[in-house]
Amino acid sequence: LYTGPGSLIRAPEDVTSLLCVDAVPENLESFVNLVHFSLVGETEAIDCPYEVYECPTLKHLHVEGKVNLEFILEDMTNLRSLTIENLYDRDFNKLHVGELCNLEYLCIKNTELELSGLVHLRNNLKHLILKNTGMEFLPRSVYRLWNLRTLDISENTIGDVSRRITGLLNLKNFAWSHKTRPADMELVFSVV
């Protein structure tokens, strides 16, 4: 990392963004000012280090590929954004987001992951992307996310969305497609 004339190295405590692919630095606890952390498992399965879960400055977490997560992810109350893509860890199949009260952006792509506690994010969540997650229906709690601006439920098997979605007055971007929809099947806004 370039920090000034003649310098190509930055001390761990000066790093605010860190991307780790297939390995994590042994001195991760020295990165005390991390704000953005990305962990990508491309060729080998890696564990998300415990230090990440305990980092009080961490606001943005991106996890992708062959990464093993712990359920203590749910205790990261300082997170503002969480992205989980192509998750390899089949044991991590349910995420309770109710305690992530500061979360503004939640993105889950190409990962079958059951969500619970969405209603507790109704005051802060602005962007919800649930793309290709195996969902068959939209959770009712989504209709109570009053500040939601973006909702992407594409590439799932959701055939019906309640007209209650019109109650999301801040919603500006809505993407909805059916992964296996036959040509003669229509996507329907249903009446509750």
Tab-separated table of C-alpha atoms in Angstrom:
chain	number	residue	atom	x	y	z
A	1	LEU	CA	0.000	0.000	0.000
A	2	TYR	CA	1.418	3.363	-1.007
A	3	THR	CA	1.354	5.930	1.793
A	4	GLY	CA	3.685	8.655	0.573
A	5	PRO	CA	6.859	9.399	-1.392
A	6	GLY	CA	9.266	6.484	-1.134
A	7	SER	CA	6.931	4.375	0.996
A	8	LEU	CA	5.334	1.131	-0.164
A	9	ILE	CA	4.432	-0.272	3.231
A	10	ARG	CA	1.775	0.839	5.669
A	11	ALA	CA	1.698	-0.202	9.311
A	12	PRO	CA	-1.278	-2.451	10.228
A	13	GLU	CA	-2.780	0.203	12.511
A	14	ASP	CA	-2.935	2.605	9.543
A	15	VAL	CA	-4.933	0.216	7.350
A	16	THR	CA	-8.676	0.858	7.141
A	17	SER	CA	-9.484	-1.435	4.178
A	18	LEU	CA	-8.209	-4.982	3.855
A	19	LEU	CA	-8.879	-7.624	1.191
A	20	CYS	CA	-7.717	-11.163	1.955
A	21	VAL	CA	-7.817	-13.889	-0.699
A	22	ASP	CA	-7.208	-17.493	0.422
A	23	ALA	CA	-5.194	-16.376	3.464
A	24	VAL	CA	-5.407	-14.018	6.418
A	25	PRO	CA	-2.451	-12.191	7.991
A	26	GLU	CA	-1.266	-13.807	11.200
A	27	ASN	CA	-1.210	-10.411	12.905
A	28	LEU	CA	-4.814	-9.514	12.093
A	29	GLU	CA	-5.348	-8.270	15.644
A	30	SER	CA	-2.869	-5.464	14.815
A	31	PHE	CA	-5.299	-4.026	12.245
A	32	VAL	CA	-7.139	-2.104	14.957
A	33	ASN	CA	-8.670	0.535	12.655
A	34	LEU	CA	-10.259	-1.689	10.023
A	35	VAL	CA	-13.412	-0.241	8.538
A	36	HIS	CA	-13.726	-2.427	5.401
A	37	PHE	CA	-12.827	-6.117	5.430
A	38	SER	CA	-13.226	-8.530	2.527
A	39	LEU	CA	-12.512	-12.225	2.838
A	40	VAL	CA	-12.511	-14.331	-0.330
A	41	GLY	CA	-11.862	-18.059	-0.497
A	42	GLU	CA	-11.034	-18.879	-4.097
A	43	THR	CA	-8.984	-22.074	-4.075
A	44	GLU	CA	-8.963	-23.132	-0.414
A	45	ALA	CA	-11.561	-23.073	2.338
A	46	ILE	CA	-10.601	-20.586	5.037
A	47	ASP	CA	-12.086	-19.699	8.392
A	48	CYS	CA	-13.231	-16.181	9.081
A	49	PRO	CA	-10.839	-15.121	11.858
A	50	TYR	CA	-12.243	-14.486	15.288
A	51	GLU	CA	-10.589	-11.046	15.364
A	52	VAL	CA	-12.989	-9.900	12.636
A	53	TYR	CA	-16.019	-10.613	14.806
A	54	GLU	CA	-14.552	-8.569	17.656
A	55	CYS	CA	-13.329	-5.560	15.658
A	56	PRO	CA	-15.291	-2.536	16.971
A	57	THR	CA	-14.290	-0.255	14.067
A	58	LEU	CA	-15.469	-2.647	11.339
A	59	LYS	CA	-18.412	-1.193	9.408
A	60	HIS	CA	-18.355	-3.117	6.103
A	61	LEU	CA	-17.897	-6.878	5.752
A	62	HIS	CA	-17.749	-8.786	2.465
A	63	VAL	CA	-17.485	-12.591	2.496
A	64	GLU	CA	-17.238	-14.623	-0.685
A	65	GLY	CA	-16.551	-18.186	-1.716
A	66	LYS	CA	-14.985	-20.911	0.387
A	67	VAL	CA	-15.228	-19.183	3.743
A	68	ASN	CA	-16.418	-20.740	6.982
A	69	LEU	CA	-18.457	-18.306	9.060
A	70	GLU	CA	-19.445	-18.474	12.707
A	71	PHE	CA	-22.863	-17.667	14.054
A	72	ILE	CA	-21.289	-14.881	16.113
A	73	LEU	CA	-21.518	-12.840	12.907
A	74	GLU	CA	-24.932	-11.950	14.277
A	75	ASP	CA	-23.280	-10.071	17.163
A	76	MET	CA	-21.465	-7.561	14.937
A	77	THR	CA	-23.746	-4.688	15.877
A	78	ASN	CA	-21.495	-1.978	14.382
A	79	LEU	CA	-21.840	-3.267	10.813
A	80	ARG	CA	-23.357	-0.875	8.271
A	81	SER	CA	-23.073	-3.237	5.301
A	82	LEU	CA	-22.878	-6.997	4.967
A	83	THR	CA	-22.363	-8.873	1.712
A	84	ILE	CA	-22.315	-12.664	1.447
A	85	GLU	CA	-21.720	-14.157	-2.020
A	86	ASN	CA	-21.318	-17.714	-3.279
A	87	LEU	CA	-20.875	-18.968	0.277
A	88	TYR	CA	-19.263	-22.386	0.414
A	89	ASP	CA	-20.060	-23.063	4.083
A	90	ARG	CA	-23.167	-25.302	4.015
A	91	ASP	CA	-23.344	-25.378	7.838
A	92	PHE	CA	-24.001	-21.634	7.923
A	93	ASN	CA	-27.532	-21.762	6.527
A	94	LYS	CA	-29.459	-19.389	8.779
A	95	LEU	CA	-28.673	-15.777	9.599
A	96	HIS	CA	-30.490	-13.818	12.281
A	97	VAL	CA	-29.984	-10.147	11.423
A	98	GLY	CA	-32.169	-8.729	14.193
A	99	GLU	CA	-29.196	-7.659	16.322
A	100	LEU	CA	-27.451	-5.918	13.396
A	101	CYS	CA	-29.447	-2.779	14.178
A	102	ASN	CA	-27.106	-0.378	12.320
A	103	LEU	CA	-27.191	-2.343	9.073
A	104	GLU	CA	-28.068	-0.171	6.066
A	105	TYR	CA	-27.035	-2.534	3.266
A	106	LEU	CA	-27.602	-6.300	3.187
A	107	CYS	CA	-26.648	-8.311	0.110
A	108	ILE	CA	-26.878	-12.082	-0.210
A	109	LYS	CA	-26.114	-13.526	-3.647
A	110	ASN	CA	-25.925	-17.092	-4.924
A	111	THR	CA	-26.235	-18.481	-1.399
A	112	GLU	CA	-29.132	-20.384	0.127
A	113	LEU	CA	-29.426	-18.684	3.462
A	114	GLU	CA	-32.527	-18.364	5.604
A	115	LEU	CA	-32.975	-14.876	7.062
A	116	SER	CA	-34.748	-13.997	10.263
A	117	GLY	CA	-35.140	-10.802	12.273
A	118	LEU	CA	-35.469	-8.478	9.267
A	119	VAL	CA	-38.255	-6.542	10.960
A	120	HIS	CA	-35.750	-5.265	13.544
A	121	LEU	CA	-33.920	-3.440	10.743
A	122	ARG	CA	-36.983	-1.410	9.751
A	123	ASN	CA	-35.499	1.931	10.800
A	124	ASN	CA	-32.070	1.703	9.150
A	125	LEU	CA	-32.020	-0.826	6.302
A	126	LYS	CA	-31.985	0.980	2.959
A	127	HIS	CA	-30.759	-1.654	0.502
A	128	LEU	CA	-31.777	-5.321	0.510
A	129	ILE	CA	-30.442	-7.596	-2.216
A	130	LEU	CA	-31.473	-11.244	-2.042
A	131	LYS	CA	-30.407	-12.547	-5.438
A	132	ASN	CA	-30.493	-16.263	-6.267
A	133	THR	CA	-30.997	-17.364	-2.672
A	134	GLY	CA	-33.518	-20.136	-3.280
A	135	MET	CA	-36.344	-18.063	-1.769
A	136	GLU	CA	-39.852	-19.191	-2.675
A	137	PHE	CA	-41.677	-16.328	-1.000
A	138	LEU	CA	-40.867	-12.848	0.207
A	139	PRO	CA	-40.836	-12.626	4.022
A	140	ARG	CA	-43.699	-10.495	5.364
A	141	SER	CA	-41.233	-8.449	7.405
A	142	VAL	CA	-39.860	-6.917	4.168
A	143	TYR	CA	-43.084	-4.908	3.868
A	144	ARG	CA	-42.220	-3.232	7.185
A	145	LEU	CA	-38.778	-1.983	6.137
A	146	TRP	CA	-39.996	1.609	5.915
A	147	ASN	CA	-36.706	3.179	4.760
A	148	LEU	CA	-35.960	0.611	2.072
A	149	ARG	CA	-34.771	2.254	-1.162
A	150	THR	CA	-33.561	-0.822	-3.053
A	151	LEU	CA	-35.109	-4.289	-3.124
A	152	ASP	CA	-33.676	-6.930	-5.453
A	153	ILE	CA	-35.279	-10.377	-5.260
A	154	SER	CA	-34.258	-11.523	-8.725
A	155	GLU	CA	-33.342	-15.072	-9.740
A	156	ASN	CA	-35.403	-16.666	-6.971
A	157	THR	CA	-38.567	-18.741	-7.261
A	158	ILE	CA	-40.863	-16.067	-5.821
A	159	GLY	CA	-44.039	-15.963	-7.899
A	160	ASP	CA	-46.148	-13.573	-5.802
A	161	VAL	CA	-45.387	-10.259	-4.120
A	162	SER	CA	-48.019	-8.589	-1.981
A	163	ARG	CA	-49.386	-5.223	-3.029
A	164	ARG	CA	-48.271	-4.100	0.421
A	165	ILE	CA	-44.988	-3.307	-1.306
A	166	THR	CA	-46.599	-0.036	-2.404
A	167	GLY	CA	-46.480	0.969	1.278
A	168	LEU	CA	-42.690	1.208	1.029
A	169	LEU	CA	-42.754	4.882	0.118
A	170	ASN	CA	-38.960	5.261	-0.097
A	171	LEU	CA	-38.524	2.333	-2.497
A	172	LYS	CA	-36.850	3.587	-5.689
A	173	ASN	CA	-35.335	0.416	-7.183
A	174	PHE	CA	-37.191	-2.897	-7.340
A	175	ALA	CA	-35.876	-5.911	-9.245
A	176	TRP	CA	-37.892	-9.126	-9.445
A	177	SER	CA	-37.435	-12.095	-11.700
A	178	HIS	CA	-38.194	-15.793	-11.418
A	179	LYS	CA	-35.312	-18.200	-11.841
A	180	THR	CA	-37.240	-21.081	-13.387
A	181	ARG	CA	-40.433	-19.393	-14.529
A	182	PRO	CA	-42.083	-21.062	-17.515
A	183	ALA	CA	-42.918	-18.706	-20.387
A	184	ASP	CA	-46.664	-18.866	-19.647
A	185	MET	CA	-46.325	-18.103	-15.909
A	186	GLU	CA	-46.770	-14.512	-14.793
A	187	LEU	CA	-45.277	-12.769	-11.805
A	188	VAL	CA	-48.227	-11.530	-9.758
A	189	PHE	CA	-48.817	-8.740	-7.269
A	190	SER	CA	-51.278	-10.364	-4.884
A	191	VAL	CA	-53.857	-8.819	-2.605
A	192	VAL	CA	-53.462	-9.481	1.119
